[in-house]
Short mmCIF file of N, CA and C in Angstrom, two decimals:
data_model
loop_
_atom_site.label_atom_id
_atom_site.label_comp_id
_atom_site.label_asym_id
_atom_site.label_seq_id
_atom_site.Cartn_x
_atom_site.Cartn_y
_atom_site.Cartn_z
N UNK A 1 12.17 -19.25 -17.54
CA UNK A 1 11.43 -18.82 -16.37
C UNK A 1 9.99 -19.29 -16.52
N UNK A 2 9.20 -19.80 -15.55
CA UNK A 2 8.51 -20.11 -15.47
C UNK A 2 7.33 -19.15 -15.07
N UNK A 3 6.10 -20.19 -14.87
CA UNK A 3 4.77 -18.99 -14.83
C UNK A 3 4.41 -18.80 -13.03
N UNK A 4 3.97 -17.79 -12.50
CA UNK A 4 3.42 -18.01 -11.23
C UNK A 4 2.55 -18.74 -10.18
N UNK A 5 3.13 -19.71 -9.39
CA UNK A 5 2.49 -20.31 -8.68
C UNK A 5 1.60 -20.43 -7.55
N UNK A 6 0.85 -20.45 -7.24
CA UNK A 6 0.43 -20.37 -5.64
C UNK A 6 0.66 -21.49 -4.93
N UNK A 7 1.85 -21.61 -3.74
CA UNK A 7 2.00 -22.65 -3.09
C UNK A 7 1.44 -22.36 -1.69
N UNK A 8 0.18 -22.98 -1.72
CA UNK A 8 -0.47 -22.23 0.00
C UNK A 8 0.14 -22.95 1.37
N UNK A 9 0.57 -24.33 1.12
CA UNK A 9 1.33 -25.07 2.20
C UNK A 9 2.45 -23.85 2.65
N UNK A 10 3.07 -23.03 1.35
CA UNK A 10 4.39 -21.88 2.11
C UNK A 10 3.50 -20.98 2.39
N UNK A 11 2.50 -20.34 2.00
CA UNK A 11 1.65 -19.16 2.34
C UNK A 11 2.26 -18.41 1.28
N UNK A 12 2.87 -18.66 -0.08
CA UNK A 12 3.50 -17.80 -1.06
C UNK A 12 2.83 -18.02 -2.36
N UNK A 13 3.01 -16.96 -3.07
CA UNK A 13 3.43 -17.18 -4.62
C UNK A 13 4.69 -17.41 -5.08
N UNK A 14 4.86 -18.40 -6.17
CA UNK A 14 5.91 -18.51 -6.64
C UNK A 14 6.19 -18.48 -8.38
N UNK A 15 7.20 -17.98 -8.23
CA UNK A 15 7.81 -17.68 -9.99
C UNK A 15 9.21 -18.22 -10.00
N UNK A 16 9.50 -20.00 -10.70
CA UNK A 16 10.70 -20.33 -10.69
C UNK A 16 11.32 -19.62 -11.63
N UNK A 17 12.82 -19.60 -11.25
CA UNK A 17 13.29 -18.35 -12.18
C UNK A 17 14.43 -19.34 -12.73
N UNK A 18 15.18 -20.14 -12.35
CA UNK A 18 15.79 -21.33 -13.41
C UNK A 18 16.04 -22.24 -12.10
N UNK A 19 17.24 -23.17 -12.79
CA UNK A 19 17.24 -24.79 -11.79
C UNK A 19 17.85 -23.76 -10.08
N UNK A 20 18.13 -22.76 -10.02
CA UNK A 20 18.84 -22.32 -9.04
C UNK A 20 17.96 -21.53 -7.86
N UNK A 21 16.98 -21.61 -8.17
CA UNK A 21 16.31 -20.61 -7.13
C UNK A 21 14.28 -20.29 -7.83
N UNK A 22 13.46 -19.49 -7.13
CA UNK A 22 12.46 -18.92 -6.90
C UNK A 22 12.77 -17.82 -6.81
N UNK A 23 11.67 -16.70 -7.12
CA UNK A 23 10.89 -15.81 -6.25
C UNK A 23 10.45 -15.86 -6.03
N UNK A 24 9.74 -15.11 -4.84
CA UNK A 24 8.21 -15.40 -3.81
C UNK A 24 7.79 -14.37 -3.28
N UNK A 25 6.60 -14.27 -3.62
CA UNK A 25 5.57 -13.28 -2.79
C UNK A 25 5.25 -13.94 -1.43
N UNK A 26 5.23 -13.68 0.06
CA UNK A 26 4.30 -14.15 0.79
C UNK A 26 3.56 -13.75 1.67
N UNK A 27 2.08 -14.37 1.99
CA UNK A 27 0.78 -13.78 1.79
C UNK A 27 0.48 -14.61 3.51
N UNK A 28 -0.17 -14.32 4.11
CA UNK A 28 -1.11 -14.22 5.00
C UNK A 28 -2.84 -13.78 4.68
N UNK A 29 -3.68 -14.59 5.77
CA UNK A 29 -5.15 -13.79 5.70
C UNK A 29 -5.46 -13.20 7.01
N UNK A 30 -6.36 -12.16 6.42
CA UNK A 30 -7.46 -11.56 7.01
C UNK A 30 -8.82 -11.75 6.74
N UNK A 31 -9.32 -12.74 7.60
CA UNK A 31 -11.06 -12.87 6.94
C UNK A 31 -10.99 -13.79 5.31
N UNK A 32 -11.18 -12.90 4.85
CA UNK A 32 -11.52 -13.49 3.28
C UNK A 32 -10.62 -13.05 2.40
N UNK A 33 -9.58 -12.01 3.04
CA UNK A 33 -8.52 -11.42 2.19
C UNK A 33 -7.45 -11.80 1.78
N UNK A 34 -6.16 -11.76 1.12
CA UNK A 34 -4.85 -11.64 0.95
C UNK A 34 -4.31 -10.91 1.27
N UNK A 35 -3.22 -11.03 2.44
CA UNK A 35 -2.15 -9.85 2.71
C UNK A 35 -0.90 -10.62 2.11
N UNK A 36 -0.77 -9.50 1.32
CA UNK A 36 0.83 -9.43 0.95
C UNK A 36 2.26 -9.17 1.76
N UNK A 37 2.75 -9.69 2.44
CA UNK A 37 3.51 -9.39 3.30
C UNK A 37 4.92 -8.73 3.07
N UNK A 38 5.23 -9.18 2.05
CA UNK A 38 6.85 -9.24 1.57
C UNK A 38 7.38 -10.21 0.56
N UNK A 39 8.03 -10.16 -0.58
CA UNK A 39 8.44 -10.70 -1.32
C UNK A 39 10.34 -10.69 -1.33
N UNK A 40 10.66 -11.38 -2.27
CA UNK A 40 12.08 -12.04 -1.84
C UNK A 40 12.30 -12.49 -3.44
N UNK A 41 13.37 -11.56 -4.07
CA UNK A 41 13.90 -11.97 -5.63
C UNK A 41 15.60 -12.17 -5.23
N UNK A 42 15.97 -13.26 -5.31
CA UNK A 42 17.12 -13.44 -5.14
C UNK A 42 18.49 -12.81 -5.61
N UNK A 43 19.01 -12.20 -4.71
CA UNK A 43 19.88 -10.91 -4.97
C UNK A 43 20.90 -11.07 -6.78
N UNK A 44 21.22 -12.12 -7.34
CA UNK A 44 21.67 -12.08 -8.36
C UNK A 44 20.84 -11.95 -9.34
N UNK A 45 19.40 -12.03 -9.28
CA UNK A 45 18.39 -12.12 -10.62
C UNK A 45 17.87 -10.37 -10.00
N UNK A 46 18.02 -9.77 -8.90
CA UNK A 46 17.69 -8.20 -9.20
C UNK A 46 18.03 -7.10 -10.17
N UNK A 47 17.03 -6.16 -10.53
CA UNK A 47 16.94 -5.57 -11.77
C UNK A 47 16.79 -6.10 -13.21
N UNK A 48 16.54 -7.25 -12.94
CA UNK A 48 16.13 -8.10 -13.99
C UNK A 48 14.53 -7.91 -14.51
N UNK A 49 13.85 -7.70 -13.84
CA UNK A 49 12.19 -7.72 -13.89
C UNK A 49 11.32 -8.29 -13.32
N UNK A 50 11.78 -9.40 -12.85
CA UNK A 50 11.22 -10.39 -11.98
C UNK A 50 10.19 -9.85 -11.30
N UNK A 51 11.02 -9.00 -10.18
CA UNK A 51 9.97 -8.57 -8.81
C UNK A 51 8.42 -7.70 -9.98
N UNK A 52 8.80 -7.49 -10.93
CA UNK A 52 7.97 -6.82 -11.77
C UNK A 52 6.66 -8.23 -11.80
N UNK A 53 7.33 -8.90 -12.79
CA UNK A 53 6.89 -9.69 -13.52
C UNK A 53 6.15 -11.17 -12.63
N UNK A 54 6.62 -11.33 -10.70
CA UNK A 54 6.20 -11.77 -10.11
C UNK A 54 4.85 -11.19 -9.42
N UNK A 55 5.07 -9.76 -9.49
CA UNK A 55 3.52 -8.93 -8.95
C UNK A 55 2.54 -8.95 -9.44
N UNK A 56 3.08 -8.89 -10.89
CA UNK A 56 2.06 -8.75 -12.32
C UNK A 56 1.21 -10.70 -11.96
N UNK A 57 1.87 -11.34 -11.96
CA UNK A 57 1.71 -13.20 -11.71
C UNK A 57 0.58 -13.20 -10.75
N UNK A 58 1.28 -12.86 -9.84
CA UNK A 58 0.56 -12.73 -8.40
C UNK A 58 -1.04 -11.54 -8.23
N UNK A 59 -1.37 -10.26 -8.78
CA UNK A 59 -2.33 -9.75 -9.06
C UNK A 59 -3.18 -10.54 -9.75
N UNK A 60 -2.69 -10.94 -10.65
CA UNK A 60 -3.46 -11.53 -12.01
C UNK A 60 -4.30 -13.12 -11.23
N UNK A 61 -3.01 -13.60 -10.56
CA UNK A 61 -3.87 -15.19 -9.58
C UNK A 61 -4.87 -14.98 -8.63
N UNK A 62 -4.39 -13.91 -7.76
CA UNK A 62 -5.81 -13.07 -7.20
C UNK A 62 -7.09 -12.71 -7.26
N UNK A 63 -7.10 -11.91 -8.81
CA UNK A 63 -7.83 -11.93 -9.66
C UNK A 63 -8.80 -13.22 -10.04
N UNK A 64 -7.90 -13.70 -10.49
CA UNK A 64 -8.61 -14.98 -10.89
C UNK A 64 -9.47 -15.85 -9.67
N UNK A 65 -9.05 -15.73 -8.41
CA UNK A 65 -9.60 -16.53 -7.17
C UNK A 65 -10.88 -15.80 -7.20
N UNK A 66 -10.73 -14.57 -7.27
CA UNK A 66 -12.11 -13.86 -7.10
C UNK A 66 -12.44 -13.11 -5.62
N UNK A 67 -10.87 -13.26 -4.94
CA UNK A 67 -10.49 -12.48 -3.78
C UNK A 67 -9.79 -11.12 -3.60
N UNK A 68 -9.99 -10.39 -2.56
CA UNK A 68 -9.36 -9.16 -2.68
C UNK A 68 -7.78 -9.25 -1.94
N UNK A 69 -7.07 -8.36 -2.02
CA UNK A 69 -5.94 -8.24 -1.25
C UNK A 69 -5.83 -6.69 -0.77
N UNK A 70 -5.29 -7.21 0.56
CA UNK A 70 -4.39 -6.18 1.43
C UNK A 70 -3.27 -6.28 0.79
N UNK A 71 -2.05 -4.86 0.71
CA UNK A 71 -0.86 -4.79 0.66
C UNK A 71 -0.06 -4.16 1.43
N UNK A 72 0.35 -5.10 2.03
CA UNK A 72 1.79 -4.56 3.16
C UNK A 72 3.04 -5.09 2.84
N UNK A 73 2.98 -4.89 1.59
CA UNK A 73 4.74 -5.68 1.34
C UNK A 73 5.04 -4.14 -0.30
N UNK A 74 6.18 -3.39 0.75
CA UNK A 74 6.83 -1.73 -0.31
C UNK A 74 6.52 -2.38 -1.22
N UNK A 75 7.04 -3.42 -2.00
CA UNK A 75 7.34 -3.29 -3.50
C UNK A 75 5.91 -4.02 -4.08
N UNK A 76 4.77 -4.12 -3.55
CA UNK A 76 3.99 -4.45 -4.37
C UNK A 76 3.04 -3.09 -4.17
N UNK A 77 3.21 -2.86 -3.06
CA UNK A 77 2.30 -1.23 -3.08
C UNK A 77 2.73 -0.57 -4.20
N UNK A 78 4.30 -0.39 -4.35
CA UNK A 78 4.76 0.52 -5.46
C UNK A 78 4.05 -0.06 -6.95
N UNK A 79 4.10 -1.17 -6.61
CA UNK A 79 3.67 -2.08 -8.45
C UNK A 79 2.34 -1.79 -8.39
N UNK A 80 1.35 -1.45 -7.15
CA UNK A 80 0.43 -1.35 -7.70
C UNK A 80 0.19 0.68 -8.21
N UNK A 81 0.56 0.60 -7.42
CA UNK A 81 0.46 2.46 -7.25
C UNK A 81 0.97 2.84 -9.10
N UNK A 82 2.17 1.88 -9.70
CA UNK A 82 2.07 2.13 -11.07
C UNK A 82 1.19 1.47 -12.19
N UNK A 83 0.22 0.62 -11.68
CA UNK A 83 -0.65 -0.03 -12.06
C UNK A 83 -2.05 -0.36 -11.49
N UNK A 84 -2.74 0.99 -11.71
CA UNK A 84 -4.07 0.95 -10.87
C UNK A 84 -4.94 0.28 -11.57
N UNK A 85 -4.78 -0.77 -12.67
CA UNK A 85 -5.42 -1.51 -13.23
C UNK A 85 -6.27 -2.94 -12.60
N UNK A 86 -5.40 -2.50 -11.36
CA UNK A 86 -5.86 -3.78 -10.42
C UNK A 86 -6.47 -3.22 -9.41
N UNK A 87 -6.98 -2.00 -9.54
CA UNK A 87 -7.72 -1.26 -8.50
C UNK A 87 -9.07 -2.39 -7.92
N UNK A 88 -9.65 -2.55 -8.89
CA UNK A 88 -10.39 -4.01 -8.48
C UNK A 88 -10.64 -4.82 -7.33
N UNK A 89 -9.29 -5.00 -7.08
CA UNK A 89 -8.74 -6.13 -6.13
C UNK A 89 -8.36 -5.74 -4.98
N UNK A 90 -7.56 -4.32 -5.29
CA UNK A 90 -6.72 -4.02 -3.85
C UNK A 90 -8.25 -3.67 -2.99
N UNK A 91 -7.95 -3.70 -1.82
CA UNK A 91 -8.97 -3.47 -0.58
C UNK A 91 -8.17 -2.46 -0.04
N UNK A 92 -6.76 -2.41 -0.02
CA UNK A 92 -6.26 -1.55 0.98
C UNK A 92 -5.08 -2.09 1.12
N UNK A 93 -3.94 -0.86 1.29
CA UNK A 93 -2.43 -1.04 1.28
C UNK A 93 -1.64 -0.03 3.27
N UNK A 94 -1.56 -0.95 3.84
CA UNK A 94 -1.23 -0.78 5.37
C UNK A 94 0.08 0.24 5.24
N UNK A 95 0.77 0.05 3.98
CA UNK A 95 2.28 0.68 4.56
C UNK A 95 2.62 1.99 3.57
N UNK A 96 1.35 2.47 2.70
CA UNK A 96 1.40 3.55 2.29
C UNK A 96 0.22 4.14 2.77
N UNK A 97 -0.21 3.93 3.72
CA UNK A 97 -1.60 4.59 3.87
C UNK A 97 -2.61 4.74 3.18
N UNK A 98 -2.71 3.88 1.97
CA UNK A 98 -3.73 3.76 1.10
C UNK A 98 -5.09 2.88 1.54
N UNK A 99 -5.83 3.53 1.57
CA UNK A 99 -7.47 2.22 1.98
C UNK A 99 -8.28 2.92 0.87
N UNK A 100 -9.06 1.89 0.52
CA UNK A 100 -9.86 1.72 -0.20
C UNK A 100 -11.27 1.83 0.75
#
């Protein structure tokens, strides 16, 4: 498995997961932000870690841009809500009612 990508031509992050497939975060803007929209781990690699281990990818590239993100995609609200380490970054999450 590979490391996380940002492919902005898809508007995604990506984490190849072997010769058969991706996961993907994908992102939209607001202004100067990142919205997280929804991500997509391909139904045979679920419960594996991935969707984990693609959020963790994807926070961390964020980070690094030096941009904030919106989150409107459940499963990264949840990743962050168990990892307020990225409090930092988030600006605000639309689908738990969380704002910053």
């Amino acid at each position: 498995m590979g490391e996380v990508i940002d492919n902005p031509a898809e508007h995604r992050f990506e984490l190849p997961i072997d010769e058969s497939g991706i996961a993907a975060a994908y992102y939209s803007f607001t202004g100067d932000k990142i919205v997280l929209t929804h991500m997509i781990v391909p139904q045979q690699f679920e419960g594996r870690g991935i969707g984990s281990r693609l959020a963790r990818g994807v926070f961390d590239a964020i980070r690094a841009s030096g941009r904030e993100v919106v989150l409107d995609c459940p499963f990264m609200t949840a990743y962050y809500q168990r990892h307020p380490e990225y409090s930092d970054i988030v600006f605000g999450a639309t689908r738990s009612g969380e704002t910053r």
